Short mmCIF file of C-alpha atoms in Angstrom, two decimals:
data_model
loop_
_atom_site.label_atom_id
_atom_site.label_comp_id
_atom_site.label_asym_id
_atom_site.label_seq_id
_atom_site.Cartn_x
_atom_site.Cartn_y
_atom_site.Cartn_z
CA UNK F 1 14.33 7.32 -22.97
CA UNK F 2 14.08 4.62 -20.35
CA UNK F 3 11.29 2.19 -21.04
CA UNK F 4 10.16 -1.30 -20.11
CA UNK F 5 7.94 -3.28 -22.46
CA UNK F 6 5.96 -6.36 -21.53
CA UNK F 7 4.24 -7.33 -24.78
CA UNK F 8 1.73 -9.77 -23.28
CA UNK F 9 -1.13 -8.56 -21.12
CA UNK F 10 -2.26 -12.08 -20.41
CA UNK F 11 -0.47 -15.40 -20.61
CA UNK F 12 -2.38 -18.60 -20.04
CA UNK F 13 -0.68 -22.00 -19.69
CA UNK F 14 -1.53 -25.40 -18.31
CA UNK F 15 0.01 -26.78 -15.14
CA UNK F 16 3.34 -28.44 -15.87
CA UNK F 17 3.95 -26.49 -19.07
CA UNK F 18 6.93 -24.18 -19.48
CA UNK F 19 6.29 -20.50 -19.12
CA UNK F 20 8.16 -17.46 -20.37
CA UNK F 21 7.11 -13.90 -19.57
CA UNK F 22 8.77 -11.46 -21.89
CA UNK F 23 10.41 -8.20 -20.91
CA UNK F 24 12.35 -5.83 -23.12
CA UNK F 25 13.95 -2.63 -21.95
CA UNK F 26 15.37 0.56 -23.36
CA UNK F 27 18.26 2.09 -21.46
CA UNK F 28 21.54 3.52 -22.67
CA UNK F 29 23.64 2.62 -19.65
CA UNK F 30 24.06 -0.50 -17.56
CA UNK F 31 20.64 -1.37 -16.14
CA UNK F 32 19.51 -3.05 -12.96
CA UNK F 33 16.49 -5.24 -13.72
CA UNK F 34 13.91 -6.77 -11.46
CA UNK F 35 10.81 -8.91 -11.58
CA UNK F 36 8.07 -8.05 -9.08
CA UNK F 37 5.00 -10.23 -8.52
CA UNK F 38 1.56 -9.52 -7.13
CA UNK F 39 -0.46 -12.55 -6.06
CA UNK F 40 -4.19 -12.22 -5.56
CA UNK F 41 -4.99 -10.26 -2.38
CA UNK F 42 -1.30 -9.82 -1.58
CA UNK F 43 0.99 -6.86 -1.88
CA UNK F 44 3.49 -6.37 -4.65
CA UNK F 45 6.80 -8.02 -3.80
CA UNK F 46 10.20 -8.63 -5.32
CA UNK F 47 10.55 -11.97 -7.08
CA UNK F 48 14.10 -11.73 -8.32
CA UNK F 49 16.75 -9.32 -9.58
CA UNK F 50 19.31 -9.93 -12.29
CA UNK F 51 22.26 -8.99 -10.12
CA UNK F 52 21.55 -11.88 -7.75
CA UNK F 53 21.51 -14.53 -10.48
CA UNK F 54 19.33 -16.71 -8.31
CA UNK F 55 16.31 -18.91 -8.85
CA UNK F 56 13.24 -18.06 -6.81
CA UNK F 57 10.24 -20.42 -6.73
CA UNK F 58 11.73 -22.13 -9.78
CA UNK F 59 11.83 -18.88 -11.79
CA UNK F 60 14.98 -17.60 -13.47
CA UNK F 61 15.70 -14.57 -15.59
CA UNK F 62 18.77 -13.83 -17.64
CA UNK F 63 19.80 -10.39 -18.73
CA UNK F 64 20.56 -10.33 -22.45
CA UNK F 65 22.16 -6.99 -23.20
CA UNK F 66 22.39 -7.71 -26.92
CA UNK F 67 18.66 -8.22 -27.19
CA UNK F 68 17.90 -5.80 -24.29
CA UNK F 69 15.72 -8.45 -22.72
CA UNK F 70 15.12 -9.89 -19.26
CA UNK F 71 12.60 -12.66 -19.82
CA UNK F 72 11.27 -14.61 -16.84
CA UNK F 73 11.19 -18.38 -17.23
CA UNK F 74 10.01 -21.43 -15.40
CA UNK F 75 10.23 -24.95 -16.81
CA UNK F 76 7.09 -26.34 -15.14
CA UNK F 77 4.34 -23.92 -14.19
CA UNK F 78 2.27 -24.46 -11.04
CA UNK F 79 -1.23 -23.19 -10.28
CA UNK F 80 0.14 -21.08 -7.43
CA UNK F 81 2.24 -19.16 -9.96
CA UNK F 82 -0.92 -17.44 -11.18
CA UNK F 83 -0.35 -13.75 -10.52
CA UNK F 84 0.46 -10.39 -12.04
CA UNK F 85 4.12 -10.03 -12.98
CA UNK F 86 5.89 -6.73 -13.48
CA UNK F 87 9.30 -6.22 -15.00
CA UNK F 88 11.12 -3.15 -13.67
CA UNK F 89 14.21 -1.19 -14.60
CA UNK F 90 16.36 0.87 -12.30
CA UNK F 91 18.54 3.26 -14.19
CA UNK F 92 20.55 6.34 -13.43
CA UNK F 93 21.93 7.36 -10.09
CA UNK F 94 18.69 7.83 -8.21
CA UNK F 95 17.40 4.31 -8.32
CA UNK F 96 13.82 5.01 -9.27
CA UNK F 97 12.03 2.05 -10.76
CA UNK F 98 10.39 2.13 -14.16
CA UNK F 99 7.74 -0.54 -14.44
CA UNK F 100 6.33 -2.34 -17.42
CA UNK F 101 2.55 -2.60 -17.76
CA UNK F 102 2.54 -6.11 -16.38
CA UNK F 103 1.59 -9.57 -17.56
CA UNK F 104 -1.13 -11.58 -15.91
CA UNK F 105 -0.14 -15.23 -15.74
CA UNK F 106 -2.92 -17.77 -15.45
CA UNK F 107 -1.94 -21.38 -14.83
CA UNK F 108 -4.81 -23.79 -15.47
CA UNK F 109 -5.13 -27.21 -13.87
CA UNK L 1 2.95 -6.70 12.03
CA UNK L 2 5.88 -4.67 10.73
CA UNK L 3 6.58 -3.21 7.36
CA UNK L 4 4.58 -0.65 5.47
CA UNK L 5 1.01 0.23 6.29
CA UNK L 6 -1.40 2.29 4.24
CA UNK L 7 -4.74 3.68 5.30
CA UNK L 8 -7.51 3.69 4.55
CA UNK L 9 -7.93 0.60 2.40
CA UNK L 10 -10.81 2.19 0.50
CA UNK L 11 -11.50 5.88 0.14
CA UNK L 12 -14.34 7.70 -1.53
CA UNK L 13 -14.15 11.33 -2.49
CA UNK L 14 -16.55 13.81 -3.95
CA UNK L 15 -15.36 15.91 -6.83
CA UNK L 16 -13.65 19.07 -5.66
CA UNK L 17 -12.42 17.61 -2.39
CA UNK L 18 -8.85 17.05 -1.32
CA UNK L 19 -8.05 13.74 0.36
CA UNK L 20 -4.94 12.49 2.13
CA UNK L 21 -3.66 8.93 1.95
CA UNK L 22 -1.52 7.70 4.80
CA UNK L 23 1.70 5.71 4.47
CA UNK L 24 3.76 4.62 7.47
CA UNK L 25 6.82 2.36 7.68
CA UNK L 26 8.74 0.93 10.62
CA UNK L 27 11.58 -0.51 8.56
CA UNK L 28 13.88 2.45 9.24
CA UNK L 29 14.09 3.05 5.50
CA UNK L 30 15.34 6.38 4.23
CA UNK L 31 13.59 6.37 0.85
CA UNK L 32 9.85 6.36 0.27
CA UNK L 33 7.76 6.41 -2.88
CA UNK L 34 4.19 6.85 -4.11
CA UNK L 35 2.91 5.05 -7.19
CA UNK L 36 -0.37 5.04 -9.01
CA UNK L 37 -1.58 1.75 -10.46
CA UNK L 38 -4.19 1.74 -13.20
CA UNK L 39 -5.43 -1.33 -15.10
CA UNK L 40 -3.21 -1.97 -18.10
CA UNK L 41 -0.88 0.88 -17.14
CA UNK L 42 1.49 -0.68 -14.67
CA UNK L 43 2.87 1.49 -11.89
CA UNK L 44 3.68 5.13 -12.40
CA UNK L 45 5.77 7.17 -9.98
CA UNK L 46 4.05 10.17 -8.40
CA UNK L 47 6.54 11.44 -5.81
CA UNK L 48 9.58 10.14 -3.99
CA UNK L 49 11.64 11.15 -0.99
CA UNK L 50 15.21 10.26 -0.16
CA UNK L 51 15.38 11.83 3.29
CA UNK L 52 13.24 13.72 5.76
CA UNK L 53 12.10 17.17 4.63
CA UNK L 54 13.04 16.48 1.03
CA UNK L 55 11.01 15.08 -1.86
CA UNK L 56 10.94 15.18 -5.65
CA UNK L 57 8.30 14.93 -8.33
CA UNK L 58 7.97 11.73 -10.25
CA UNK L 59 6.48 11.22 -13.69
CA UNK L 60 2.89 12.14 -12.86
CA UNK L 61 3.05 14.62 -9.95
CA UNK L 62 0.45 17.07 -11.23
CA UNK L 63 -2.53 17.29 -8.90
CA UNK L 64 -0.72 15.61 -6.01
CA UNK L 65 1.29 16.84 -3.04
CA UNK L 66 3.35 15.14 -0.33
CA UNK L 67 5.23 15.89 2.86
CA UNK L 68 8.04 14.11 4.69
CA UNK L 69 8.19 15.54 8.18
CA UNK L 70 9.12 12.22 9.77
CA UNK L 71 11.22 9.36 8.51
CA UNK L 72 8.37 6.92 9.11
CA UNK L 73 5.64 8.83 7.35
CA UNK L 74 5.03 9.96 3.76
CA UNK L 75 1.41 11.07 3.28
CA UNK L 76 0.02 11.78 -0.17
CA UNK L 77 -2.68 14.41 -0.79
CA UNK L 78 -4.79 14.06 -3.88
CA UNK L 79 -6.01 17.54 -4.68
CA UNK L 80 -9.03 18.69 -6.63
CA UNK L 81 -6.63 19.59 -9.44
CA UNK L 82 -6.05 15.92 -10.20
CA UNK L 83 -8.36 15.27 -13.15
CA UNK L 84 -8.60 11.48 -12.93
CA UNK L 85 -7.92 10.51 -9.32
CA UNK L 86 -9.79 7.21 -9.28
CA UNK L 87 -7.00 4.62 -9.03
CA UNK L 88 -5.13 2.25 -6.78
CA UNK L 89 -2.31 3.97 -4.88
CA UNK L 90 0.76 2.15 -3.65
CA UNK L 91 3.36 3.37 -1.21
CA UNK L 92 6.83 1.82 -1.09
CA UNK L 93 10.09 2.22 0.77
CA UNK L 94 13.69 1.14 0.40
CA UNK L 95 16.76 1.26 2.60
CA UNK L 96 18.21 3.96 0.40
CA UNK L 97 17.50 5.38 -2.98
CA UNK L 98 20.07 3.44 -4.90
CA UNK L 99 19.69 1.28 -7.94
CA UNK L 100 20.22 -2.10 -6.36
CA UNK L 101 17.95 -1.77 -3.36
CA UNK L 102 14.66 -3.63 -3.25
CA UNK L 103 11.50 -1.62 -2.76
CA UNK L 104 8.95 -2.88 -0.23
CA UNK L 105 5.32 -2.14 -0.95
CA UNK L 106 2.31 -1.40 1.18
CA UNK L 107 -1.11 -3.02 0.67
CA UNK L 108 -2.48 -0.03 -1.22
CA UNK L 109 -5.40 2.38 -1.03
CA UNK L 110 -8.19 2.30 -3.60
CA UNK L 111 -9.52 5.80 -4.21
CA UNK L 112 -12.83 6.32 -5.94
CA UNK L 113 -14.22 9.69 -6.94
CA UNK L 114 -18.00 9.84 -6.79
#
């Protein structure tokens, strides 16, 4: 079965500290993985996708097929990074997204 | 302001009533989706549509219905058969229903059953 697991409901760090939001997936084929973010009072939006291999707002995520993980990392957290983060998997031919339950990141001053 | 719009922002329903949530997009996207977002549950797919006049059930379609008569519009009806309708509903669209395409989300409708 296709599944996305985000083990942390809440992650709290201080400004300037490194942050890692964990995401593990279960999928038998070759997955497409995404991180979506929802800032307060804003709509859900794409942060980054593994196929692009890019850094957005200082965040990076590497697909580790051996560990079936796609953790989101940033070396120095900023207060404006505080938001709800969702890891999502797109598998199969139809492209539907399967979302994890989300991790709320709180960056304290 | 382009993109995806949802209305109303807040909706209150009495038990036993059907209500319809509106979703419109001007992005010329073929695919549209409806998700339900509950605290601690993430997003769960209700229905999706790849093209006009065609739609498929998602993971939690029971108690919901949709139509896709126009490319721009994908309304969701929450029927009285839906046992726990109080939730935040999100509509999304993508250029096509393929794995690599980004989904764009609307601002959401919060439905409360009184």
